[in-house]
CSV table of C-alpha atoms in Angstrom, one decimal:
chain,number,residue,atom,x,y,z
P,860,MET,CA,-20.0,-109.1,39.2
P,861,ASP,CA,-21.8,-111.2,41.7
P,862,LYS,CA,-24.8,-110.5,43.9
P,863,ASP,CA,-22.8,-109.3,46.9
P,864,ASP,CA,-20.8,-106.8,44.8
P,865,ARG,CA,-24.1,-105.4,43.4
P,866,MET,CA,-25.5,-105.0,46.8
P,867,ILE,CA,-22.4,-103.1,48.0
P,868,TRP,CA,-22.6,-100.7,45.1
P,869,PHE,CA,-26.3,-100.3,45.7
P,870,VAL,CA,-25.8,-99.4,49.4
P,871,ALA,CA,-23.0,-97.1,48.5
P,872,GLY,CA,-25.2,-95.3,45.9
P,873,LEU,CA,-27.9,-95.0,48.5
P,874,GLY,CA,-25.4,-93.5,51.0
P,875,ILE,CA,-24.0,-91.0,48.4
P,876,GLY,CA,-27.6,-90.0,47.5
P,877,ALA,CA,-28.6,-89.6,51.1
P,878,ALA,CA,-25.5,-87.5,51.8
P,879,GLY,CA,-26.3,-85.3,48.7
P,880,ALA,CA,-29.9,-84.9,49.8
P,881,LEU,CA,-28.8,-83.8,53.3
P,882,LEU,CA,-26.4,-81.3,51.8
P,883,ALA,CA,-28.9,-79.9,49.4
P,884,ALA,CA,-31.8,-80.3,51.8
P,885,PRO,CA,-34.3,-77.4,51.6
P,886,ALA,CA,-34.2,-74.8,54.1
P,887,SER,CA,-37.1,-74.0,56.3
P,888,GLY,CA,-40.6,-73.6,54.9
P,889,ARG,CA,-40.4,-69.9,55.0
P,890,GLU,CA,-37.1,-69.8,53.1
P,891,THR,CA,-38.3,-72.3,50.6
P,892,ARG,CA,-41.5,-70.3,49.9
P,893,ALA,CA,-39.4,-67.1,49.6
P,894,ARG,CA,-37.0,-68.9,47.1
P,895,LEU,CA,-40.0,-70.2,45.1
P,896,ARG,CA,-41.6,-66.7,45.1
P,897,ASP,CA,-38.3,-65.1,43.9
P,898,ARG,CA,-37.9,-67.6,41.2
P,899,ALA,CA,-41.6,-67.2,40.1
P,900,GLU,CA,-41.1,-63.4,40.0
P,901,ALA,CA,-37.9,-63.8,38.0
P,902,ALA,CA,-39.7,-66.1,35.6
P,903,GLY,CA,-42.6,-63.6,35.4
P,904,ASP,CA,-40.2,-60.7,34.7
P,905,TYR,CA,-38.4,-62.8,32.0
P,906,MET,CA,-41.8,-63.6,30.4
P,907,LYS,CA,-42.8,-59.9,30.5
P,908,GLN,CA,-39.5,-58.8,28.9
P,909,ARG,CA,-39.9,-61.5,26.2
P,910,THR,CA,-43.5,-60.4,25.6
P,911,GLU,CA,-42.5,-56.8,25.3
P,912,LYS,CA,-39.7,-57.7,22.8
P,913,LEU,CA,-42.1,-59.8,20.7
P,914,THR,CA,-44.7,-57.0,20.8
P,915,GLU,CA,-42.1,-54.5,19.6
P,916,SER,CA,-40.9,-56.9,16.9
P,917,GLY,CA,-44.5,-57.4,15.8
P,918,ALA,CA,-45.2,-53.7,15.8
P,919,ALA,CA,-42.1,-53.1,13.7
P,920,LEU,CA,-43.2,-55.8,11.2
P,921,ILE,CA,-46.7,-54.4,11.0
P,922,SER,CA,-45.3,-50.9,10.4
P,923,GLN,CA,-43.0,-52.3,7.6
P,924,GLY,CA,-45.9,-54.2,6.1
P,925,SER,CA,-48.1,-51.2,6.2
P,926,GLN,CA,-45.4,-49.0,4.6
P,927,ALA,CA,-44.9,-51.6,1.8
P,928,VAL,CA,-48.6,-51.7,1.1
P,929,SER,CA,-48.8,-47.9,1.0
P,930,GLU,CA,-45.9,-47.8,-1.4
P,931,THR,CA,-47.4,-50.5,-3.6
P,932,VAL,CA,-50.8,-48.7,-3.7
P,933,ALA,CA,-49.0,-45.4,-4.5
P,934,ARG,CA,-47.1,-47.0,-7.4
P,935,GLY,CA,-50.4,-48.6,-8.6
P,936,ARG,CA,-52.1,-45.2,-8.5
P,937,ASP,CA,-49.2,-43.7,-10.5
P,938,VAL,CA,-49.5,-46.5,-13.1
P,939,VAL,CA,-53.3,-46.1,-13.4
P,940,SER,CA,-52.9,-42.3,-13.6
P,941,GLY,CA,-50.3,-42.7,-16.4
P,942,LEU,CA,-52.6,-45.1,-18.2
P,943,LYS,CA,-55.5,-42.8,-17.8
P,944,GLU,CA,-53.6,-39.9,-19.3
P,945,LYS,CA,-52.5,-42.1,-22.2
P,946,ILE,CA,-56.0,-43.3,-22.8
P,947,GLN,CA,-57.3,-39.7,-22.6
P,948,GLY,CA,-54.6,-38.5,-25.1
P,949,THR,CA,-55.4,-41.4,-27.5
P,950,TYR,CA,-59.2,-40.6,-27.2
P,951,ASN,CA,-58.6,-36.9,-27.8
P,952,GLU,CA,-56.4,-37.7,-30.9
P,953,GLY,CA,-59.0,-40.1,-32.2
P,954,SER,CA,-61.8,-37.7,-31.5
P,955,ALA,CA,-59.9,-34.9,-33.4
P,956,ALA,CA,-59.2,-37.2,-36.3
P,957,ALA,CA,-62.8,-38.2,-36.5
P,958,LYS,CA,-63.9,-34.6,-36.4
P,959,GLU,CA,-61.5,-33.7,-39.2
P,960,ALA,CA,-62.7,-36.7,-41.3
P,961,THR,CA,-66.4,-35.7,-40.6
P,962,ASP,CA,-65.7,-32.1,-41.5
P,963,ALA,CA,-64.0,-33.1,-44.7
P,964,ALA,CA,-66.9,-35.4,-45.6
P,965,VAL,CA,-69.4,-32.7,-44.9
P,966,ASP,CA,-67.4,-30.2,-47.0
P,967,LYS,CA,-67.1,-32.7,-49.9
P,968,THR,CA,-70.8,-33.5,-49.6
P,969,ARG,CA,-71.6,-29.8,-49.8
P,970,ASP,CA,-69.3,-29.3,-52.8
P,971,LEU,CA,-71.0,-32.3,-54.5
P,972,ALA,CA,-74.5,-31.0,-53.7
P,973,HIS,CA,-73.6,-27.5,-55.0
P,974,GLU,CA,-72.2,-29.0,-58.2
P,975,ALA,CA,-75.3,-31.2,-58.6
P,976,GLY,CA,-77.4,-28.1,-58.1
P,977,ARG,CA,-75.5,-26.1,-60.7
P,978,SER,CA,-75.7,-29.1,-63.1
P,979,MET,CA,-79.5,-29.2,-62.6
P,980,GLU,CA,-79.7,-25.4,-63.2
P,981,ARG,CA,-77.8,-25.8,-66.4
P,982,GLY,CA,-80.0,-28.7,-67.4
P,983,GLY,CA,-83.1,-26.7,-66.6
P,984,LYS,CA,-81.9,-23.7,-68.6
P,985,ARG,CA,-81.3,-26.0,-71.6
P,986,LEU,CA,-84.8,-27.4,-71.3
P,987,GLN,CA,-86.2,-24.0,-71.2
P,988,GLU,CA,-84.3,-23.0,-74.3
P,989,VAL,CA,-85.6,-25.9,-76.3
């Protein structure tokens, strides 16, 4: 392609561009401002709708998260309550066993003390007889 062919294509392109510009030329200033205002309002409405949808989605997620936390806390309370009951039961069983062992030791000690006392009485009577 030589220089003249390039120039012809360049001028043809300019002509086509100019024709397209004339066909798509903006209307009057008032019409252009009205079109811009309409497009701006449409964009604002779109953004408002998207914001509302995002807000609703966020609220739903927050609600689900809150519910999950509440359920987890409730399960944790149930587990702690069950452990508390088991610990209380074990404590009560241990306390009862300790009381029984203490009572048995006290009874045995009394029996031994009484036996010792009787032995001393017998020993004292023998000393008096001698």
